[in-house]
Amino acid sequence: MRGLDLVVLRPGELSLKGGNRRFFEKTLRKNLRSLLGGDIPIERLWGRFYLGPIPKGWKGGDARSLAQKAAGVFGVANTSPACRVETSEEAIAEACVALMGEELDRRGEREASFAVRVRRADKSFAKRSMEFARDLGGQLLRAFPGLRVDLETPEIPLGIEIRPEGSFIFLEQFKGAGGLPVGCEGRVLCLLSGGIDSPVAAWQMMKRGCRVDLLHFDSRPFIGEGSLQKVRRLAQSLDGWQGRTRLGVVEFSEIQTRLRDLPKEGYRTVLYRRFMLRIAERIAEEQGHGALVTGDSLGQVASQTLENLRVVASASRGLPIFRPLIGFDKEETMALARKIGTYEISIEPFEDCCTLFQPDQPVTRGKIDVAERLEAQVDMEDLIAKAVEDCRWET
Ligand code: ATP
Ligand code: MG
């Protein structure tokens, strides 16, 4: 008995078929490889992944910590720390008794409720699942008199999966991050402010299989160095969900100055957004991103009314713009931000570029032609071209 020395990983989205499925699994494998480094063997068999066996003294911890870590990868339905034995009644029974003994020792008490759950994917195994589960239950009760059966809510659920490649025995299942493996839906560019919303929007696109590059519009020297540091920390935090995250930084203060000096100050925020969108779209075209992403939520602030979203979007040349938070309440976004680990960074107090020169009375029902007339008063093309050219990428 080697104890729990590997992880059974069950991928999600099992409804995917054919070529999509293969691509999904290949991408998931690549992402697991980059998460785990070279030390842990990864085996893919019949729609499953097996991580391990874990080498002795592995610096990443044990099967349990590996299972928890791997569960955080998009595309994973769930994971279990497990042991693998040959598929025979005797070998499985022996491993179950050994594992139960270890578990009772770990708990430090001999009394516990348990249930045996058998799944038989290898139909050449002679016994039916229910019958085999009862046999095993009987053997465990004889070996450990303090146990009692509770099929509904057992303290120790003992899982057994009988498969062509071997049989797997486990006690725990960690819920996976769900979604699709990062990269299997292509690349998008997310406009990342220092606020609460845009990091959550970026995360949602990662969850649906996009590799998300980040683009920040930087208002220094009007605002301090701290704001950019905060955005970098957000990028770093998001990187935990996809790896190899790139952050582009665009100098925005010159454009803001020009727009500030225009009449109709109520249009300022909307004009900032139109410029951001144009610049982001050109960068996305150059870099091959398939869409832009923002953290807009309908009606949350003046710049996010139906009319103003339209005025902003009309500045684009047609690259899709995704707003995964459009139907979220602030509370829902905040809860998700906490869950994914960006909230604490987002609430650090730093100014953001859009409160800079904020008008007292922002328009709530902007008009496209008014925005266009205002923009005709600046050398728009030059400003945009310069901003695109000067974009600096940090990895
Ligand atoms: P957030 O919390 O993401 O800042 P918000 O509710 O504060 O969102 P706004 O500040 O109006 O809303 O921004 C709307 C969206 O515009 C943001 O979610 C983000 O995608 C984009 N955005 C705003 N400011 C910047 C910036 N300085 N750099 C990059 N993107 C920005
Ligand atoms: Mg904001």
PDB file of C-alpha atoms in Angstrom, residues 70-284:
ATOM      1  CA  ALA A  70      -5.204  21.230  -9.798  1.00  0.00           C
ATOM      2  CA  ALA A  71      -8.879  21.819  -8.968  1.00  0.00           C
ATOM      3  CA  GLY A  72      -8.244  25.553  -9.447  1.00  0.00           C
ATOM      4  CA  VAL A  73      -7.461  25.078 -13.137  1.00  0.00           C
ATOM      5  CA  PHE A  74     -10.208  26.018 -15.610  1.00  0.00           C
ATOM      6  CA  GLY A  75     -11.685  23.024 -17.381  1.00  0.00           C
ATOM      7  CA  VAL A  76     -11.556  20.810 -14.292  1.00  0.00           C
ATOM      8  CA  ALA A  77     -14.818  19.419 -12.898  1.00  0.00           C
ATOM      9  CA  ASN A  78     -13.263  17.901  -9.787  1.00  0.00           C
ATOM     10  CA  THR A  79     -10.197  16.131  -8.419  1.00  0.00           C
ATOM     11  CA  SER A  80      -9.495  13.420  -5.869  1.00  0.00           C
ATOM     12  CA  PRO A  81      -6.318  12.396  -4.089  1.00  0.00           C
ATOM     13  CA  ALA A  82      -6.282   8.668  -4.791  1.00  0.00           C
ATOM     14  CA  CYS A  83      -4.368   5.446  -4.906  1.00  0.00           C
ATOM     15  CA  ARG A  84      -4.296   3.066  -7.821  1.00  0.00           C
ATOM     16  CA  VAL A  85      -4.374  -0.703  -7.596  1.00  0.00           C
ATOM     17  CA  GLU A  86      -4.765  -3.493 -10.105  1.00  0.00           C
ATOM     18  CA  THR A  87      -8.341  -4.390 -10.851  1.00  0.00           C
ATOM     19  CA  SER A  88      -9.040  -7.456  -8.741  1.00  0.00           C
ATOM     20  CA  GLU A  89     -11.459  -7.923  -5.854  1.00  0.00           C
ATOM     21  CA  GLU A  90      -8.659  -8.817  -3.467  1.00  0.00           C
ATOM     22  CA  ALA A  91      -6.380  -5.914  -4.383  1.00  0.00           C
ATOM     23  CA  ILE A  92      -9.230  -3.403  -4.109  1.00  0.00           C
ATOM     24  CA  ALA A  93     -10.448  -4.778  -0.784  1.00  0.00           C
ATOM     25  CA  GLU A  94      -6.956  -4.765   0.659  1.00  0.00           C
ATOM     26  CA  ALA A  95      -6.385  -1.158  -0.416  1.00  0.00           C
ATOM     27  CA  CYS A  96      -9.759  -0.072   1.004  1.00  0.00           C
ATOM     28  CA  VAL A  97      -8.979  -1.588   4.401  1.00  0.00           C
ATOM     29  CA  ALA A  98      -5.528   0.008   4.450  1.00  0.00           C
ATOM     30  CA  LEU A  99      -6.884   3.397   3.430  1.00  0.00           C
ATOM     31  CA  MET A 100      -9.700   3.280   5.978  1.00  0.00           C
ATOM     32  CA  GLY A 101      -7.162   2.392   8.682  1.00  0.00           C
ATOM     33  CA  GLU A 102      -5.039   5.409   7.756  1.00  0.00           C
ATOM     34  CA  GLU A 103      -8.083   7.664   7.716  1.00  0.00           C
ATOM     35  CA  LEU A 104      -9.247   6.535  11.170  1.00  0.00           C
ATOM     36  CA  ASP A 105      -5.719   7.055  12.513  1.00  0.00           C
ATOM     37  CA  ARG A 106      -5.680  10.532  11.009  1.00  0.00           C
ATOM     38  CA  ARG A 107      -9.006  11.347  12.662  1.00  0.00           C
ATOM     39  CA  GLY A 108      -7.771   9.941  15.950  1.00  0.00           C
ATOM     40  CA  GLU A 109     -10.997   8.084  16.657  1.00  0.00           C
ATOM     41  CA  ARG A 110     -12.310   4.657  15.799  1.00  0.00           C
ATOM     42  CA  GLU A 111     -15.985   5.589  15.500  1.00  0.00           C
ATOM     43  CA  ALA A 112     -17.254   7.007  12.221  1.00  0.00           C
ATOM     44  CA  SER A 113     -19.983   6.590   9.663  1.00  0.00           C
ATOM     45  CA  PHE A 114     -19.013   5.582   6.142  1.00  0.00           C
ATOM     46  CA  ALA A 115     -20.354   4.585   2.757  1.00  0.00           C
ATOM     47  CA  VAL A 116     -18.747   2.696  -0.093  1.00  0.00           C
ATOM     48  CA  ARG A 117     -19.518   3.993  -3.557  1.00  0.00           C
ATOM     49  CA  VAL A 118     -18.429   1.887  -6.493  1.00  0.00           C
ATOM     50  CA  ARG A 119     -18.450   3.001 -10.105  1.00  0.00           C
ATOM     51  CA  ARG A 120     -17.659   0.411 -12.687  1.00  0.00           C
ATOM     52  CA  ALA A 121     -16.450   1.773 -16.025  1.00  0.00           C
ATOM     53  CA  ASP A 122     -14.810  -1.574 -16.798  1.00  0.00           C
ATOM     54  CA  LYS A 123     -17.722  -3.886 -17.491  1.00  0.00           C
ATOM     55  CA  SER A 124     -15.409  -6.899 -17.711  1.00  0.00           C
ATOM     56  CA  PHE A 125     -15.177  -6.722 -13.915  1.00  0.00           C
ATOM     57  CA  ALA A 126     -17.404  -9.594 -12.847  1.00  0.00           C
ATOM     58  CA  LYS A 127     -19.290  -8.132  -9.886  1.00  0.00           C
ATOM     59  CA  ARG A 128     -21.972  -5.505 -10.186  1.00  0.00           C
ATOM     60  CA  SER A 129     -21.269  -2.199  -8.457  1.00  0.00           C
ATOM     61  CA  MET A 130     -23.920  -2.507  -5.742  1.00  0.00           C
ATOM     62  CA  GLU A 131     -23.007  -6.037  -4.881  1.00  0.00           C
ATOM     63  CA  PHE A 132     -19.282  -5.257  -4.713  1.00  0.00           C
ATOM     64  CA  ALA A 133     -19.944  -2.176  -2.563  1.00  0.00           C
ATOM     65  CA  ARG A 134     -21.864  -4.348  -0.096  1.00  0.00           C
ATOM     66  CA  ASP A 135     -19.033  -6.903   0.013  1.00  0.00           C
ATOM     67  CA  LEU A 136     -16.475  -4.214   0.676  1.00  0.00           C
ATOM     68  CA  GLY A 137     -18.684  -2.587   3.299  1.00  0.00           C
ATOM     69  CA  GLY A 138     -18.913  -5.930   5.097  1.00  0.00           C
ATOM     70  CA  GLN A 139     -15.156  -6.387   5.067  1.00  0.00           C
ATOM     71  CA  LEU A 140     -14.604  -2.885   6.433  1.00  0.00           C
ATOM     72  CA  LEU A 141     -17.158  -3.417   9.228  1.00  0.00           C
ATOM     73  CA  ARG A 142     -15.358  -6.596  10.227  1.00  0.00           C
ATOM     74  CA  ALA A 143     -11.968  -4.897  10.160  1.00  0.00           C
ATOM     75  CA  PHE A 144     -13.103  -1.757  12.025  1.00  0.00           C
ATOM     76  CA  PRO A 145     -15.883  -2.435  14.566  1.00  0.00           C
ATOM     77  CA  GLY A 146     -16.282   1.303  15.312  1.00  0.00           C
ATOM     78  CA  LEU A 147     -17.612   1.973  11.785  1.00  0.00           C
ATOM     79  CA  ARG A 148     -21.265   2.238  10.923  1.00  0.00           C
ATOM     80  CA  VAL A 149     -22.902   2.546   7.526  1.00  0.00           C
ATOM     81  CA  ASP A 150     -24.588   5.816   6.525  1.00  0.00           C
ATOM     82  CA  LEU A 151     -25.373   5.953   2.843  1.00  0.00           C
ATOM     83  CA  GLU A 152     -26.869   9.470   2.925  1.00  0.00           C
ATOM     84  CA  THR A 153     -24.336  11.640   4.752  1.00  0.00           C
ATOM     85  CA  PRO A 154     -21.310   9.528   5.602  1.00  0.00           C
ATOM     86  CA  GLU A 155     -18.398  11.071   7.470  1.00  0.00           C
ATOM     87  CA  ILE A 156     -16.080   8.948   5.351  1.00  0.00           C
ATOM     88  CA  PRO A 157     -17.276   8.455   1.778  1.00  0.00           C
ATOM     89  CA  LEU A 158     -15.050   5.829   0.229  1.00  0.00           C
ATOM     90  CA  GLY A 159     -15.056   6.049  -3.552  1.00  0.00           C
ATOM     91  CA  ILE A 160     -13.936   3.302  -5.885  1.00  0.00           C
ATOM     92  CA  GLU A 161     -13.698   3.599  -9.617  1.00  0.00           C
ATOM     93  CA  ILE A 162     -13.066   0.448 -11.553  1.00  0.00           C
ATOM     94  CA  ARG A 163     -11.619   1.286 -14.931  1.00  0.00           C
ATOM     95  CA  PRO A 164      -9.754  -0.507 -17.701  1.00  0.00           C
ATOM     96  CA  GLU A 165      -6.499   1.203 -16.721  1.00  0.00           C
ATOM     97  CA  GLY A 166      -6.757   0.192 -13.063  1.00  0.00           C
ATOM     98  CA  SER A 167      -8.891   0.814 -10.004  1.00  0.00           C
ATOM     99  CA  PHE A 168      -8.820   4.037  -8.048  1.00  0.00           C
ATOM    100  CA  ILE A 169      -9.697   4.509  -4.418  1.00  0.00           C
ATOM    101  CA  PHE A 170     -10.287   7.872  -2.794  1.00  0.00           C
ATOM    102  CA  LEU A 171     -11.943   9.610   0.144  1.00  0.00           C
ATOM    103  CA  GLU A 172     -12.295  13.194  -1.015  1.00  0.00           C
ATOM    104  CA  GLN A 173     -13.429  15.127  -4.030  1.00  0.00           C
ATOM    105  CA  PHE A 174     -12.506  18.788  -4.566  1.00  0.00           C
ATOM    106  CA  LYS A 175     -14.814  20.850  -6.724  1.00  0.00           C
ATOM    107  CA  GLY A 176     -12.983  22.190  -9.761  1.00  0.00           C
ATOM    108  CA  ALA A 177     -12.984  25.692 -11.224  1.00  0.00           C
ATOM    109  CA  GLY A 178     -15.229  24.569 -14.099  1.00  0.00           C
ATOM    110  CA  GLY A 179     -15.287  26.409 -17.413  1.00  0.00           C
ATOM    111  CA  LEU A 180     -12.963  25.684 -20.321  1.00  0.00           C
ATOM    112  CA  PRO A 181      -9.159  25.424 -20.310  1.00  0.00           C
ATOM    113  CA  VAL A 182      -7.495  28.798 -20.847  1.00  0.00           C
ATOM    114  CA  GLY A 183      -6.412  29.102 -24.464  1.00  0.00           C
ATOM    115  CA  CYS A 184      -8.930  26.818 -26.093  1.00  0.00           C
ATOM    116  CA  GLU A 185     -11.145  29.782 -27.070  1.00  0.00           C
ATOM    117  CA  GLY A 186      -8.392  32.082 -28.298  1.00  0.00           C
ATOM    118  CA  ARG A 187      -7.099  35.421 -27.026  1.00  0.00           C
ATOM    119  CA  VAL A 188      -8.902  38.574 -25.917  1.00  0.00           C
ATOM    120  CA  LEU A 189      -7.798  41.956 -24.601  1.00  0.00           C
ATOM    121  CA  CYS A 190      -9.363  43.213 -21.357  1.00  0.00           C
ATOM    122  CA  LEU A 191      -9.351  46.892 -20.405  1.00  0.00           C
ATOM    123  CA  LEU A 192      -8.144  46.739 -16.829  1.00  0.00           C
ATOM    124  CA  SER A 193      -8.650  49.695 -14.505  1.00  0.00           C
ATOM    125  CA  GLY A 194      -7.744  49.589 -10.841  1.00  0.00           C
ATOM    126  CA  GLY A 195     -11.398  49.051  -9.905  1.00  0.00           C
ATOM    127  CA  ILE A 196     -13.389  46.082  -8.715  1.00  0.00           C
ATOM    128  CA  ASP A 197     -15.170  45.222 -11.934  1.00  0.00           C
ATOM    129  CA  SER A 198     -12.674  44.795 -14.736  1.00  0.00           C
ATOM    130  CA  PRO A 199     -10.555  42.125 -12.995  1.00  0.00           C
ATOM    131  CA  VAL A 200     -13.731  40.093 -12.522  1.00  0.00           C
ATOM    132  CA  ALA A 201     -14.618  40.542 -16.195  1.00  0.00           C
ATOM    133  CA  ALA A 202     -11.135  39.319 -17.156  1.00  0.00           C
ATOM    134  CA  TRP A 203     -11.553  36.285 -14.927  1.00  0.00           C
ATOM    135  CA  GLN A 204     -14.891  35.416 -16.468  1.00  0.00           C
ATOM    136  CA  MET A 205     -13.386  35.349 -19.934  1.00  0.00           C
ATOM    137  CA  MET A 206     -10.534  33.141 -18.685  1.00  0.00           C
ATOM    138  CA  LYS A 207     -13.130  30.822 -17.258  1.00  0.00           C
ATOM    139  CA  ARG A 208     -14.681  30.449 -20.700  1.00  0.00           C
ATOM    140  CA  GLY A 209     -11.359  29.410 -22.185  1.00  0.00           C
ATOM    141  CA  CYS A 210      -9.860  32.711 -23.336  1.00  0.00           C
ATOM    142  CA  ARG A 211      -6.288  33.725 -22.794  1.00  0.00           C
ATOM    143  CA  VAL A 212      -6.716  37.270 -21.502  1.00  0.00           C
ATOM    144  CA  ASP A 213      -4.131  39.978 -22.060  1.00  0.00           C
ATOM    145  CA  LEU A 214      -4.659  43.142 -20.012  1.00  0.00           C
ATOM    146  CA  LEU A 215      -4.510  46.750 -21.105  1.00  0.00           C
ATOM    147  CA  HIS A 216      -4.296  49.646 -18.695  1.00  0.00           C
ATOM    148  CA  PHE A 217      -4.614  53.352 -19.449  1.00  0.00           C
ATOM    149  CA  ASP A 218      -2.172  55.161 -17.275  1.00  0.00           C
ATOM    150  CA  SER A 219      -2.836  58.728 -16.107  1.00  0.00           C
ATOM    151  CA  ARG A 220       0.507  59.474 -14.559  1.00  0.00           C
ATOM    152  CA  PRO A 221       1.757  62.064 -13.796  1.00  0.00           C
ATOM    153  CA  PHE A 222      -1.749  63.324 -12.895  1.00  0.00           C
ATOM    154  CA  ILE A 223      -2.035  60.453 -10.515  1.00  0.00           C
ATOM    155  CA  GLY A 224       0.737  58.824  -8.517  1.00  0.00           C
ATOM    156  CA  GLU A 225       2.886  55.781  -9.130  1.00  0.00           C
ATOM    157  CA  GLY A 226       0.740  53.845  -6.650  1.00  0.00           C
ATOM    158  CA  SER A 227      -2.105  53.408  -9.115  1.00  0.00           C
ATOM    159  CA  LEU A 228       0.033  51.571 -11.633  1.00  0.00           C
ATOM    160  CA  GLN A 229       1.515  49.417  -8.871  1.00  0.00           C
ATOM    161  CA  LYS A 230      -2.002  48.482  -7.898  1.00  0.00           C
ATOM    162  CA  VAL A 231      -2.859  47.501 -11.469  1.00  0.00           C
ATOM    163  CA  ARG A 232       0.303  45.384 -11.588  1.00  0.00           C
ATOM    164  CA  ARG A 233      -0.758  43.614  -8.416  1.00  0.00           C
ATOM    165  CA  LEU A 234      -4.168  42.950  -9.947  1.00  0.00           C
ATOM    166  CA  ALA A 235      -2.512  41.543 -13.056  1.00  0.00           C
ATOM    167  CA  GLN A 236      -0.327  39.340 -10.895  1.00  0.00           C
ATOM    168  CA  SER A 237      -3.297  38.092  -8.950  1.00  0.00           C
ATOM    169  CA  LEU A 238      -5.204  37.270 -12.147  1.00  0.00           C
ATOM    170  CA  ASP A 239      -2.104  35.506 -13.427  1.00  0.00           C
ATOM    171  CA  GLY A 240      -2.732  32.774 -10.869  1.00  0.00           C
ATOM    172  CA  TRP A 241      -5.687  31.710 -13.029  1.00  0.00           C
ATOM    173  CA  GLN A 242      -3.968  31.527 -16.397  1.00  0.00           C
ATOM    174  CA  GLY A 243      -0.176  32.023 -16.186  1.00  0.00           C
ATOM    175  CA  ARG A 244       1.971  34.002 -18.634  1.00  0.00           C
ATOM    176  CA  THR A 245      -0.250  37.089 -18.264  1.00  0.00           C
ATOM    177  CA  ARG A 246       0.732  40.168 -20.267  1.00  0.00           C
ATOM    178  CA  LEU A 247      -0.071  43.691 -19.178  1.00  0.00           C
ATOM    179  CA  GLY A 248       0.050  46.531 -21.693  1.00  0.00           C
ATOM    180  CA  VAL A 249       0.324  50.077 -20.368  1.00  0.00           C
ATOM    181  CA  VAL A 250      -0.821  53.011 -22.504  1.00  0.00           C
ATOM    182  CA  GLU A 251       0.057  56.585 -21.638  1.00  0.00           C
ATOM    183  CA  PHE A 252      -3.203  58.424 -21.380  1.00  0.00           C
ATOM    184  CA  SER A 253      -2.529  61.738 -19.673  1.00  0.00           C
ATOM    185  CA  GLU A 254      -1.904  63.724 -22.838  1.00  0.00           C
ATOM    186  CA  ILE A 255      -5.178  62.587 -24.363  1.00  0.00           C
ATOM    187  CA  GLN A 256      -6.969  63.384 -21.129  1.00  0.00           C
ATOM    188  CA  THR A 257      -5.577  66.878 -21.124  1.00  0.00           C
ATOM    189  CA  ARG A 258      -6.828  67.481 -24.662  1.00  0.00           C
ATOM    190  CA  LEU A 259     -10.253  66.145 -23.894  1.00  0.00           C
ATOM    191  CA  ARG A 260     -10.464  68.105 -20.668  1.00  0.00           C
ATOM    192  CA  ASP A 261      -9.969  71.345 -22.581  1.00  0.00           C
ATOM    193  CA  LEU A 262     -12.957  70.754 -24.859  1.00  0.00           C
ATOM    194  CA  PRO A 263     -16.324  72.389 -24.209  1.00  0.00           C
ATOM    195  CA  LYS A 264     -19.280  70.344 -22.875  1.00  0.00           C
ATOM    196  CA  GLU A 265     -17.467  68.927 -19.899  1.00  0.00           C
ATOM    197  CA  GLY A 266     -20.324  66.506 -19.269  1.00  0.00           C
ATOM    198  CA  TYR A 267     -18.997  64.430 -22.176  1.00  0.00           C
ATOM    199  CA  ARG A 268     -15.533  63.978 -20.730  1.00  0.00           C
ATOM    200  CA  THR A 269     -15.869  60.457 -19.372  1.00  0.00           C
ATOM    201  CA  VAL A 270     -17.630  59.237 -22.491  1.00  0.00           C
ATOM    202  CA  LEU A 271     -14.887  60.710 -24.648  1.00  0.00           C
ATOM    203  CA  TYR A 272     -12.172  59.091 -22.519  1.00  0.00           C
ATOM    204  CA  ARG A 273     -13.914  55.788 -23.069  1.00  0.00           C
ATOM    205  CA  ARG A 274     -14.205  56.288 -26.816  1.00  0.00           C
ATOM    206  CA  PHE A 275     -10.488  56.946 -27.020  1.00  0.00           C
ATOM    207  CA  MET A 276      -9.675  53.950 -24.851  1.00  0.00           C
ATOM    208  CA  LEU A 277     -11.794  51.781 -27.076  1.00  0.00           C
ATOM    209  CA  ARG A 278     -10.173  52.977 -30.287  1.00  0.00           C
ATOM    210  CA  ILE A 279      -6.678  52.512 -28.926  1.00  0.00           C
ATOM    211  CA  ALA A 280      -7.499  49.097 -27.487  1.00  0.00           C
ATOM    212  CA  GLU A 281      -9.054  47.999 -30.754  1.00  0.00           C
ATOM    213  CA  ARG A 282      -5.983  48.922 -32.780  1.00  0.00           C
ATOM    214  CA  ILE A 283      -3.708  47.167 -30.338  1.00  0.00           C
ATOM    215  CA  ALA A 284      -5.984  44.116 -30.453  1.00  0.00           C
TER     216      ALA A 284
END
